[in-house]
Amino acid sequence: MTGIEKLWKFKDGLRHVIPYTHMYRTSCKGRWFGRTVYDVYCSEFKNQPPEYHAMKIKTGRMKLIKNPNSKKHFVEIQGDDLFNTLIETGDKIIHDEHIHETPIRDNLFNAETRQRDWSYIFDEPMYLNKPEPGGVTTSGCSIPIIFEDENLIVVDKPCGIPVHPTQGYFYNSITEILRQETIPSTSSSSLSDNESNKSFLPCHRIDKLTSGVLMIGKNNEAVSNIKKLMKSKSLEKEYIARVKGKFPLNIEYCQDNIVYIYAMKNIVKEYKNPLTYFKRLSYDPILNESTVHCKPVTGFPHQIRIHLRNLGYPISNDPLYSEGKIYDKIIKSRDEIIDGEQFIEDYVIKANSNRDLLDTNLKCQICSKSIYVDPQPSDIELYLHSLSYQYENNWRFKTPLPLWSRI
C-alpha cells in the first residue's frame, strides 16, 4: 500500500482524506499590529467559533514569536499570555491545525455525464484545435488531460474540486492530485527525482464548483506567458451556463461592477469595468430554465455568476447567488455598504446558519471541530462550464459539453 492509498479512503462514491495535522507559520500583517492573537483569529477566521481559537491557545497549539529572525533573542509567547500580548512589527504566529478535508467524488471524471455531440448546441460540429503535443504525456491520472507538453498541461477540470490547495482542501485539489498521480512517461524516464516531481502552477483559476478547461504551467515562464495573454485580453474565453427563467434574446452583455463578498474571510472587493457577453442557446418551458453562452472579456472573481444574478437570471443551482441564497442581494458598488462590520456580520450569520444544517452534532476527539455530513453529488456541481480558451488563430483548447446543458 502506498502513502497516497494510506492517506485516502473511499466511501459512498466519495474520496476522503484521513484527517492530519499541519504546522503553519504566518507573518503578521499590518492590520494585526496592536491587537492580540486571539482578537485577530476571532475576526479574521470566522469559519470557526471564538471557543475554538481559545482552545488552541490554552492547549499550547498557537505561539507568537517575537524577533523571529534572531537565533539568540527570539521570544516564544504561548498559553494564556496570548490573550494579553499585542502583536508588533516583524512578529510571526506559529500554529498547528488538525485538517479535515472536504471529500470529493471518487470517480472524478464520469464519461456518462458528458455530451460529446457538439452539433446539438452549435450550428456546426466543433473540433479540437490545439498545438501538437511535445512528446510528453501524463498517464495514470484520474483527471482528464486535454493537452500536455513540456511547459503546459491542460485539463478538463471536474466540478467540486478547487484548483489549488485552499482551506479545507489540500490533497483534494487539482494541482495536488496531478502531482500525486502523475507517472513520468517513457520520454521523461531520464529525469532526476526533482525533475520528475514537477510542480503544477495554475495559469488562471476557475471556481471550485465549475468544470471545464483549466491551463496549468509546469514552470514560471509558461505561467507568465499565459497571464500576459490574459492581461492583454488576447484570450477568448467561452463558458456555458444553465440559468433560471427564459433568458431574453435582447440581452447581449452586462457591465455591472463586480462587488465580490467573502464574508467568512472578512473580504469585500469591488472590480470595475467588467464585461461579459451573453447569448441564449436553448430554453425548456417545463423547467423554465435556459442554457446561455457566456463570453467574459475580463476575468474577475465570480464575474459570470454575479452578472447573471444581476440580470435576474441566476445559475439554477448556484449555492451563493441564486434566489434565497447567501448573496442573492444585488450590490453594484461598495458605496452601498454603509456599516461594513455589520454588513459582513449579517452574511456570516447567514452562512453559518446554512452550515449548521449540515452539522452532525459530533466533534473530533483531537481538535473538537464539528463534523459535518458528506456532500451529495448535487452539492459539488455548478451549472457553469469552462468550454474553451482560444489565443487568436494559434491554438484552442476545448471540452465536450456537460450533460446538464441538454435542455
Tab-separated table of C-alpha atoms in Angstrom:
chain	number	residue	atom	x	y	z
A	1	MET	CA	0.000	0.000	0.000
A	2	THR	CA	1.415	3.400	-0.977
A	3	GLY	CA	1.440	6.538	1.167
A	4	ILE	CA	-1.287	8.011	-1.006
A	5	GLU	CA	-3.501	4.977	-0.518
A	6	LYS	CA	-2.992	5.246	3.244
A	7	LEU	CA	-3.982	8.894	3.111
A	8	TRP	CA	-7.202	8.305	1.181
A	9	LYS	CA	-10.233	6.217	1.967
A	10	PHE	CA	-13.236	5.671	-0.257
A	11	LYS	CA	-16.833	5.544	0.908
A	12	ASP	CA	-20.205	6.088	-0.759
A	13	GLY	CA	-18.628	7.225	-4.025
A	14	LEU	CA	-16.515	9.893	-2.297
A	15	ARG	CA	-12.785	10.155	-1.768
A	16	HIS	CA	-11.963	11.149	1.813
A	17	VAL	CA	-8.617	12.372	3.067
A	18	ILE	CA	-7.869	10.961	6.504
A	19	PRO	CA	-7.525	13.923	8.966
A	20	TYR	CA	-3.933	15.048	9.548
A	21	THR	CA	-2.068	17.807	11.406
A	22	HIS	CA	-0.254	20.637	9.597
A	23	MET	CA	2.000	23.336	11.083
A	24	TYR	CA	1.572	26.904	9.784
A	25	ARG	CA	3.958	29.870	10.082
A	26	THR	CA	2.331	33.248	9.397
A	27	SER	CA	3.992	36.664	9.161
A	28	CYS	CA	1.801	39.180	10.969
A	29	LYS	CA	0.021	41.673	8.706
A	30	GLY	CA	-0.045	45.415	9.313
A	31	ARG	CA	-3.726	45.444	10.250
A	32	TRP	CA	-2.935	42.974	13.073
A	33	PHE	CA	-0.471	45.284	14.856
A	34	GLY	CA	-1.614	46.426	18.282
A	35	ARG	CA	-4.071	43.535	18.615
A	36	THR	CA	-3.887	40.183	20.387
A	37	VAL	CA	-3.594	36.865	18.587
A	38	TYR	CA	-6.979	35.832	19.977
A	39	ASP	CA	-8.640	39.002	18.663
A	40	VAL	CA	-7.059	38.579	15.231
A	41	TYR	CA	-8.093	34.962	14.809
A	42	CYS	CA	-11.640	35.600	16.001
A	43	SER	CA	-12.104	38.430	13.472
A	44	GLU	CA	-10.119	37.034	10.525
A	45	PHE	CA	-11.065	33.349	10.675
A	46	LYS	CA	-14.796	33.297	11.323
A	47	ASN	CA	-15.190	29.824	9.896
A	48	GLN	CA	-14.502	28.631	13.458
A	49	PRO	CA	-16.153	29.989	16.634
A	50	PRO	CA	-14.132	32.012	19.214
A	51	GLU	CA	-14.177	28.997	21.562
A	52	TYR	CA	-12.131	27.014	19.039
A	53	HIS	CA	-9.372	29.659	18.863
A	54	ALA	CA	-9.364	29.974	22.673
A	55	MET	CA	-8.962	26.200	22.982
A	56	LYS	CA	-5.941	26.222	20.636
A	57	ILE	CA	-4.292	28.995	22.650
A	58	LYS	CA	-4.894	27.341	26.032
A	59	THR	CA	-3.580	23.960	24.842
A	60	GLY	CA	-0.347	25.464	23.500
A	61	ARG	CA	-1.118	24.864	19.832
A	62	MET	CA	-0.523	28.525	18.960
A	63	LYS	CA	2.590	30.670	19.539
A	64	LEU	CA	3.577	34.288	18.925
A	65	ILE	CA	7.264	34.701	18.028
A	66	LYS	CA	8.995	37.999	18.800
A	67	ASN	CA	12.233	38.714	16.875
A	68	PRO	CA	11.742	35.530	14.795
A	69	ASN	CA	14.854	36.143	12.675
A	70	SER	CA	17.212	36.224	15.652
A	71	LYS	CA	18.679	32.941	16.829
A	72	LYS	CA	19.610	34.355	20.246
A	73	HIS	CA	16.982	36.956	21.049
A	74	PHE	CA	13.738	35.485	19.748
A	75	VAL	CA	10.940	35.046	22.272
A	76	GLU	CA	8.106	32.494	22.154
A	77	ILE	CA	4.848	33.520	23.796
A	78	GLN	CA	2.093	30.966	24.265
A	79	GLY	CA	-0.716	29.902	26.546
A	80	ASP	CA	-2.813	32.464	28.417
A	81	ASP	CA	-0.240	35.204	27.696
A	82	LEU	CA	-1.553	35.311	24.116
A	83	PHE	CA	-4.806	36.804	25.393
A	84	ASN	CA	-2.915	39.930	26.521
A	85	THR	CA	0.230	40.267	24.369
A	86	LEU	CA	-0.055	42.718	21.474
A	87	ILE	CA	1.278	41.919	18.007
A	88	GLU	CA	4.130	44.139	16.764
A	89	THR	CA	6.018	44.674	13.503
A	90	GLY	CA	8.008	41.601	12.443
A	91	ASP	CA	6.184	39.123	14.677
A	92	LYS	CA	5.215	35.681	13.428
A	93	ILE	CA	2.498	33.278	14.524
A	94	ILE	CA	3.028	29.523	14.558
A	95	HIS	CA	0.031	27.274	14.969
A	96	ASP	CA	-0.927	23.720	14.121
A	97	GLU	CA	-4.206	22.806	12.508
A	98	HIS	CA	-5.944	19.452	12.502
A	99	ILE	CA	-7.126	19.295	8.912
A	100	HIS	CA	-10.468	17.775	7.967
A	101	GLU	CA	-10.605	17.925	4.177
A	102	THR	CA	-13.935	18.069	2.387
A	103	PRO	CA	-14.431	14.858	0.368
A	104	ILE	CA	-14.669	14.873	-3.419
A	105	ARG	CA	-16.076	12.371	-5.877
A	106	ASP	CA	-14.203	9.098	-6.060
A	107	ASN	CA	-14.731	8.907	-9.815
A	108	LEU	CA	-13.501	12.371	-10.781
A	109	PHE	CA	-14.492	12.049	-14.398
A	110	ASN	CA	-17.510	10.047	-15.440
A	111	ALA	CA	-17.799	9.806	-19.240
A	112	GLU	CA	-21.521	9.205	-18.931
A	113	THR	CA	-22.019	12.740	-17.590
A	114	ARG	CA	-20.615	14.413	-20.720
A	115	GLN	CA	-22.399	15.002	-24.028
A	116	ARG	CA	-19.888	14.805	-26.864
A	117	ASP	CA	-22.109	15.837	-29.780
A	118	TRP	CA	-21.123	19.456	-30.299
A	119	SER	CA	-23.687	19.941	-33.048
A	120	TYR	CA	-26.527	19.715	-30.521
A	121	ILE	CA	-25.984	23.349	-29.480
A	122	PHE	CA	-23.904	24.849	-32.264
A	123	ASP	CA	-24.623	25.073	-35.983
A	124	GLU	CA	-21.522	23.105	-36.936
A	125	PRO	CA	-19.585	20.374	-35.163
A	126	MET	CA	-16.610	21.858	-33.310
A	127	TYR	CA	-13.314	20.035	-33.429
A	128	LEU	CA	-10.410	20.285	-31.068
A	129	ASN	CA	-7.779	22.649	-32.421
A	130	LYS	CA	-4.675	22.635	-30.295
A	131	PRO	CA	-0.872	22.565	-30.586
A	132	GLU	CA	0.782	19.263	-31.317
A	133	PRO	CA	1.931	17.656	-28.056
A	134	GLY	CA	5.647	17.711	-27.418
A	135	GLY	CA	6.155	14.027	-26.691
A	136	VAL	CA	5.296	14.386	-23.011
A	137	THR	CA	2.276	12.612	-21.587
A	138	THR	CA	0.758	12.274	-18.146
A	139	SER	CA	-0.554	8.779	-17.565
A	140	GLY	CA	-2.265	7.159	-14.646
A	141	CYS	CA	-4.074	10.365	-13.687
A	142	SER	CA	-7.763	10.439	-12.763
A	143	ILE	CA	-8.174	13.968	-14.136
A	144	PRO	CA	-8.801	14.018	-17.928
A	145	ILE	CA	-5.925	15.584	-19.862
A	146	ILE	CA	-6.782	17.719	-22.907
A	147	PHE	CA	-3.221	18.604	-23.854
A	148	GLU	CA	0.281	18.342	-22.471
A	149	ASP	CA	3.799	19.310	-23.481
A	150	GLU	CA	6.977	20.120	-21.552
A	151	ASN	CA	5.641	23.542	-20.464
A	152	LEU	CA	1.880	23.251	-20.172
A	153	ILE	CA	-0.812	20.815	-19.142
A	154	VAL	CA	-4.478	21.495	-19.915
A	155	VAL	CA	-7.138	19.501	-18.066
A	156	ASP	CA	-10.898	19.105	-18.207
A	157	LYS	CA	-11.428	20.044	-14.567
A	158	PRO	CA	-14.170	18.091	-12.785
A	159	CYS	CA	-16.650	20.026	-10.665
A	160	GLY	CA	-16.356	20.171	-6.897
A	161	ILE	CA	-12.553	20.421	-6.683
A	162	PRO	CA	-10.552	23.625	-6.108
A	163	VAL	CA	-7.736	24.450	-8.500
A	164	HIS	CA	-5.026	24.677	-5.857
A	165	PRO	CA	-4.735	23.884	-2.127
A	166	THR	CA	-7.016	26.074	-0.047
A	167	GLN	CA	-8.906	25.933	3.217
A	168	GLY	CA	-10.476	22.504	3.636
A	169	TYR	CA	-8.673	21.126	0.569
A	170	PHE	CA	-5.046	20.189	0.059
A	171	TYR	CA	-4.674	16.663	-1.261
A	172	ASN	CA	-8.166	17.028	-2.746
A	173	SER	CA	-7.142	19.814	-5.152
A	174	ILE	CA	-6.347	19.738	-8.872
A	175	THR	CA	-2.666	20.650	-8.633
A	176	GLU	CA	-2.029	18.242	-5.772
A	177	ILE	CA	-3.885	15.372	-7.455
A	178	LEU	CA	-1.807	15.969	-10.587
A	179	ARG	CA	1.384	15.982	-8.532
A	180	GLN	CA	0.433	12.842	-6.602
A	181	GLU	CA	-0.889	10.831	-9.543
A	182	THR	CA	1.435	11.812	-12.366
A	183	ILE	CA	3.523	8.932	-13.618
A	184	PRO	CA	6.532	10.081	-15.686
A	185	SER	CA	6.289	8.906	-19.279
A	186	THR	CA	8.959	6.913	-21.104
A	187	SER	CA	10.222	10.079	-22.752
A	188	SER	CA	10.928	11.598	-19.339
A	189	SER	CA	12.388	8.496	-17.681
A	190	SER	CA	15.854	10.035	-17.674
A	191	LEU	CA	14.753	12.933	-15.467
A	192	SER	CA	16.097	13.242	-11.935
A	193	ASP	CA	13.816	12.738	-8.931
A	194	ASN	CA	13.471	16.501	-8.509
A	195	GLU	CA	12.577	16.941	-12.166
A	196	SER	CA	10.094	14.085	-12.118
A	197	ASN	CA	8.397	15.510	-9.024
A	198	LYS	CA	7.478	18.598	-11.003
A	199	SER	CA	5.342	21.465	-9.826
A	200	PHE	CA	1.960	22.344	-11.285
A	201	LEU	CA	1.274	26.098	-11.280
A	202	PRO	CA	-2.184	27.387	-12.242
A	203	CYS	CA	-2.131	29.874	-15.130
A	204	HIS	CA	-5.629	31.013	-14.122
A	205	ARG	CA	-8.394	29.916	-11.795
A	206	ILE	CA	-11.960	28.754	-12.131
A	207	ASP	CA	-14.359	28.269	-9.230
A	208	LYS	CA	-14.262	25.061	-7.217
A	209	LEU	CA	-17.765	24.078	-8.381
A	210	THR	CA	-17.103	24.969	-12.040
A	211	SER	CA	-15.901	22.369	-14.544
A	212	GLY	CA	-14.016	22.613	-17.824
A	213	VAL	CA	-10.831	23.937	-19.425
A	214	LEU	CA	-8.043	24.725	-16.969
A	215	MET	CA	-4.470	25.582	-18.041
A	216	ILE	CA	-1.631	24.703	-15.665
A	217	GLY	CA	2.014	25.592	-16.179
A	218	LYS	CA	4.961	23.350	-15.423
A	219	ASN	CA	7.313	26.296	-14.977
A	220	ASN	CA	7.121	30.001	-14.141
A	221	GLU	CA	7.774	31.084	-17.724
A	222	ALA	CA	4.777	29.174	-19.066
A	223	VAL	CA	2.519	30.664	-16.378
A	224	SER	CA	3.840	34.166	-17.065
A	225	ASN	CA	3.172	33.819	-20.810
A	226	ILE	CA	-0.456	32.770	-20.291
A	227	LYS	CA	-1.043	35.521	-17.730
A	228	LYS	CA	0.337	38.130	-20.130
A	229	LEU	CA	-2.134	36.971	-22.787
A	230	MET	CA	-4.970	37.236	-20.275
A	231	LYS	CA	-3.919	40.678	-19.118
A	232	SER	CA	-3.801	41.923	-22.708
A	233	LYS	CA	-7.263	40.373	-23.309
A	234	SER	CA	-5.791	38.294	-26.157
A	235	LEU	CA	-7.501	35.125	-24.935
A	236	GLU	CA	-11.089	34.428	-25.927
A	237	LYS	CA	-12.955	32.546	-23.188
A	238	GLU	CA	-16.249	30.709	-23.631
A	239	TYR	CA	-18.488	29.280	-20.908
A	240	ILE	CA	-21.843	27.503	-20.823
A	241	ALA	CA	-24.327	28.194	-18.008
A	242	ARG	CA	-27.796	26.951	-17.168
A	243	VAL	CA	-29.951	29.653	-15.597
A	244	LYS	CA	-33.386	30.180	-14.117
A	245	GLY	CA	-36.057	31.638	-16.400
A	246	LYS	CA	-36.274	32.404	-20.097
A	247	PHE	CA	-33.131	34.371	-20.832
A	248	PRO	CA	-34.072	37.243	-23.207
A	249	LEU	CA	-32.639	37.299	-26.703
A	250	ASN	CA	-32.221	41.066	-26.467
A	251	ILE	CA	-29.774	40.879	-23.532
A	252	GLU	CA	-26.334	40.754	-25.112
A	253	TYR	CA	-23.960	41.857	-22.361
A	254	CYS	CA	-23.540	43.090	-18.776
A	255	GLN	CA	-21.090	45.682	-17.448
A	256	ASP	CA	-22.092	45.935	-13.777
A	257	ASN	CA	-19.161	46.382	-11.427
A	258	ILE	CA	-18.316	43.201	-9.548
A	259	VAL	CA	-18.806	43.509	-5.783
A	260	TYR	CA	-17.167	40.326	-4.523
A	261	ILE	CA	-18.027	39.335	-0.955
A	262	TYR	CA	-16.309	36.590	1.014
A	263	ALA	CA	-17.847	37.073	4.435
A	264	MET	CA	-16.055	34.200	6.176
A	265	LYS	CA	-12.708	35.855	5.402
A	266	ASN	CA	-13.939	39.407	6.042
A	267	ILE	CA	-13.372	40.384	2.384
A	268	VAL	CA	-15.374	42.834	0.270
A	269	LYS	CA	-13.827	43.985	-3.021
A	270	GLU	CA	-15.121	45.975	-5.976
A	271	TYR	CA	-13.822	45.338	-9.500
A	272	LYS	CA	-14.599	47.987	-12.076
A	273	ASN	CA	-15.142	47.891	-15.846
A	274	PRO	CA	-16.011	44.180	-16.203
A	275	LEU	CA	-17.649	42.943	-19.383
A	276	THR	CA	-19.474	39.701	-20.179
A	277	TYR	CA	-21.327	38.855	-23.398
A	278	PHE	CA	-24.324	36.516	-23.319
A	279	LYS	CA	-26.412	34.598	-25.849
A	280	ARG	CA	-29.333	32.272	-25.158
A	281	LEU	CA	-28.853	28.867	-26.750
A	282	SER	CA	-31.957	26.965	-25.632
A	283	TYR	CA	-34.965	27.180	-23.320
A	284	ASP	CA	-37.014	24.483	-21.587
A	285	PRO	CA	-40.531	25.792	-20.738
A	286	ILE	CA	-41.232	22.861	-18.410
A	287	LEU	CA	-38.158	23.533	-16.284
A	288	ASN	CA	-38.339	27.265	-17.014
A	289	GLU	CA	-34.572	27.235	-17.473
A	290	SER	CA	-32.223	28.350	-20.250
A	291	THR	CA	-28.739	27.442	-21.414
A	292	VAL	CA	-26.638	30.529	-22.047
A	293	HIS	CA	-23.381	31.013	-23.909
A	294	CYS	CA	-21.121	33.346	-21.865
A	295	LYS	CA	-18.017	35.190	-23.075
A	296	PRO	CA	-16.242	37.085	-20.279
A	297	VAL	CA	-13.838	39.670	-21.675
A	298	THR	CA	-12.446	40.391	-18.223
A	299	GLY	CA	-11.856	37.745	-15.573
A	300	PHE	CA	-12.860	38.992	-12.133
A	301	PRO	CA	-13.913	36.646	-9.291
A	302	HIS	CA	-17.394	35.170	-9.826
A	303	GLN	CA	-17.920	37.552	-12.755
A	304	ILE	CA	-20.292	35.363	-14.773
A	305	ARG	CA	-22.239	34.266	-11.697
A	306	ILE	CA	-22.692	37.825	-10.419
A	307	HIS	CA	-23.602	39.264	-13.835
A	308	LEU	CA	-26.232	36.572	-14.398
A	309	ARG	CA	-27.695	37.217	-10.941
A	310	ASN	CA	-27.752	40.980	-11.569
A	311	LEU	CA	-29.588	40.440	-14.852
A	312	GLY	CA	-32.243	38.447	-12.967
A	313	TYR	CA	-31.281	35.032	-14.372
A	314	PRO	CA	-29.000	33.375	-11.791
A	315	ILE	CA	-27.403	29.991	-12.413
A	316	SER	CA	-30.042	27.430	-11.470
A	317	ASN	CA	-28.107	25.602	-8.749
A	318	ASP	CA	-25.791	28.381	-7.616
A	319	PRO	CA	-25.355	27.967	-3.823
A	320	LEU	CA	-24.314	31.620	-3.392
A	321	TYR	CA	-26.071	33.845	-5.919
A	322	SER	CA	-29.374	32.128	-6.658
A	323	GLU	CA	-32.673	33.275	-5.142
A	324	GLY	CA	-32.800	32.735	-1.390
A	325	LYS	CA	-29.069	32.019	-1.130
A	326	ILE	CA	-26.345	33.876	0.767
A	327	TYR	CA	-25.541	36.545	-1.828
A	328	ASP	CA	-28.854	36.896	-3.634
A	329	LYS	CA	-28.961	40.641	-2.881
A	330	ILE	CA	-27.673	42.817	-5.742
A	331	ILE	CA	-24.967	45.264	-4.675
A	332	LYS	CA	-23.386	47.199	-7.533
A	333	SER	CA	-20.981	49.374	-5.541
A	334	ARG	CA	-19.108	49.252	-2.233
A	335	ASP	CA	-20.570	52.686	-1.563
A	336	GLU	CA	-23.892	50.944	-0.898
A	337	ILE	CA	-22.306	49.303	2.159
A	338	ILE	CA	-22.803	51.791	4.987
A	339	ASP	CA	-21.811	49.791	8.076
A	340	GLY	CA	-19.086	47.429	6.896
A	341	GLU	CA	-18.753	45.401	10.096
A	342	GLN	CA	-22.499	44.849	10.440
A	343	PHE	CA	-22.749	44.093	6.714
A	344	ILE	CA	-20.156	41.306	6.990
A	345	GLU	CA	-21.621	40.005	10.233
A	346	ASP	CA	-25.073	39.624	8.647
A	347	TYR	CA	-23.596	37.492	5.874
A	348	VAL	CA	-21.546	35.414	8.333
A	349	ILE	CA	-24.704	34.678	10.346
A	350	LYS	CA	-26.497	33.621	7.156
A	351	ALA	CA	-23.571	31.420	6.046
A	352	ASN	CA	-23.223	29.809	9.477
A	353	SER	CA	-26.950	29.127	9.565
A	354	ASN	CA	-26.687	27.233	6.273
A	355	ARG	CA	-23.662	25.314	7.516
A	356	ASP	CA	-25.340	24.419	10.831
A	357	LEU	CA	-27.968	22.493	8.896
A	358	LEU	CA	-25.200	20.025	7.934
A	359	ASP	CA	-23.812	19.623	11.464
A	360	THR	CA	-23.935	16.044	12.779
A	361	ASN	CA	-23.539	17.292	16.390
A	362	LEU	CA	-20.406	15.144	16.610
A	363	LYS	CA	-16.985	16.568	17.499
A	364	CYS	CA	-13.487	15.469	16.503
A	365	GLN	CA	-11.773	13.893	19.521
A	366	ILE	CA	-8.465	15.546	18.582
A	367	CYS	CA	-9.387	19.140	17.717
A	368	SER	CA	-13.043	19.417	18.818
A	369	LYS	CA	-14.117	20.633	15.376
A	370	SER	CA	-17.670	19.965	14.317
A	371	ILE	CA	-18.136	17.032	11.968
A	372	TYR	CA	-20.454	17.672	9.035
A	373	VAL	CA	-22.376	15.350	6.766
A	374	ASP	CA	-20.749	14.351	3.486
A	375	PRO	CA	-21.760	16.384	0.442
A	376	GLN	CA	-24.217	14.998	-2.073
A	377	PRO	CA	-23.193	14.950	-5.766
A	378	SER	CA	-25.592	17.849	-6.371
A	379	ASP	CA	-23.790	19.883	-3.686
A	380	ILE	CA	-20.492	19.891	-5.561
A	381	GLU	CA	-21.694	20.727	-9.068
A	382	LEU	CA	-22.465	24.130	-10.555
A	383	TYR	CA	-24.224	24.585	-13.876
A	384	LEU	CA	-21.275	26.578	-15.206
A	385	HIS	CA	-18.716	25.027	-17.531
A	386	SER	CA	-15.481	26.438	-18.944
A	387	LEU	CA	-16.000	25.474	-22.567
A	388	SER	CA	-12.895	26.773	-24.354
A	389	TYR	CA	-9.881	29.072	-24.257
A	390	GLN	CA	-8.501	30.370	-27.556
A	391	TYR	CA	-5.489	32.502	-28.468
A	392	GLU	CA	-6.340	34.184	-31.780
A	393	ASN	CA	-5.663	31.654	-34.577
A	394	ASN	CA	-2.768	29.993	-32.766
A	395	TRP	CA	-4.451	27.439	-30.540
A	396	ARG	CA	-7.731	26.492	-28.921
A	397	PHE	CA	-8.385	24.141	-26.008
A	398	LYS	CA	-11.953	22.826	-25.742
A	399	THR	CA	-14.006	20.287	-23.847
A	400	PRO	CA	-17.233	18.387	-24.501
A	401	LEU	CA	-20.483	19.779	-23.163
A	402	PRO	CA	-21.740	18.609	-19.765
A	403	LEU	CA	-24.921	16.563	-19.716
A	404	TRP	CA	-26.846	19.253	-17.778
A	405	SER	CA	-26.633	21.594	-20.780
A	406	ARG	CA	-29.069	19.408	-22.754
A	407	ILE	CA	-32.379	21.104	-22.047
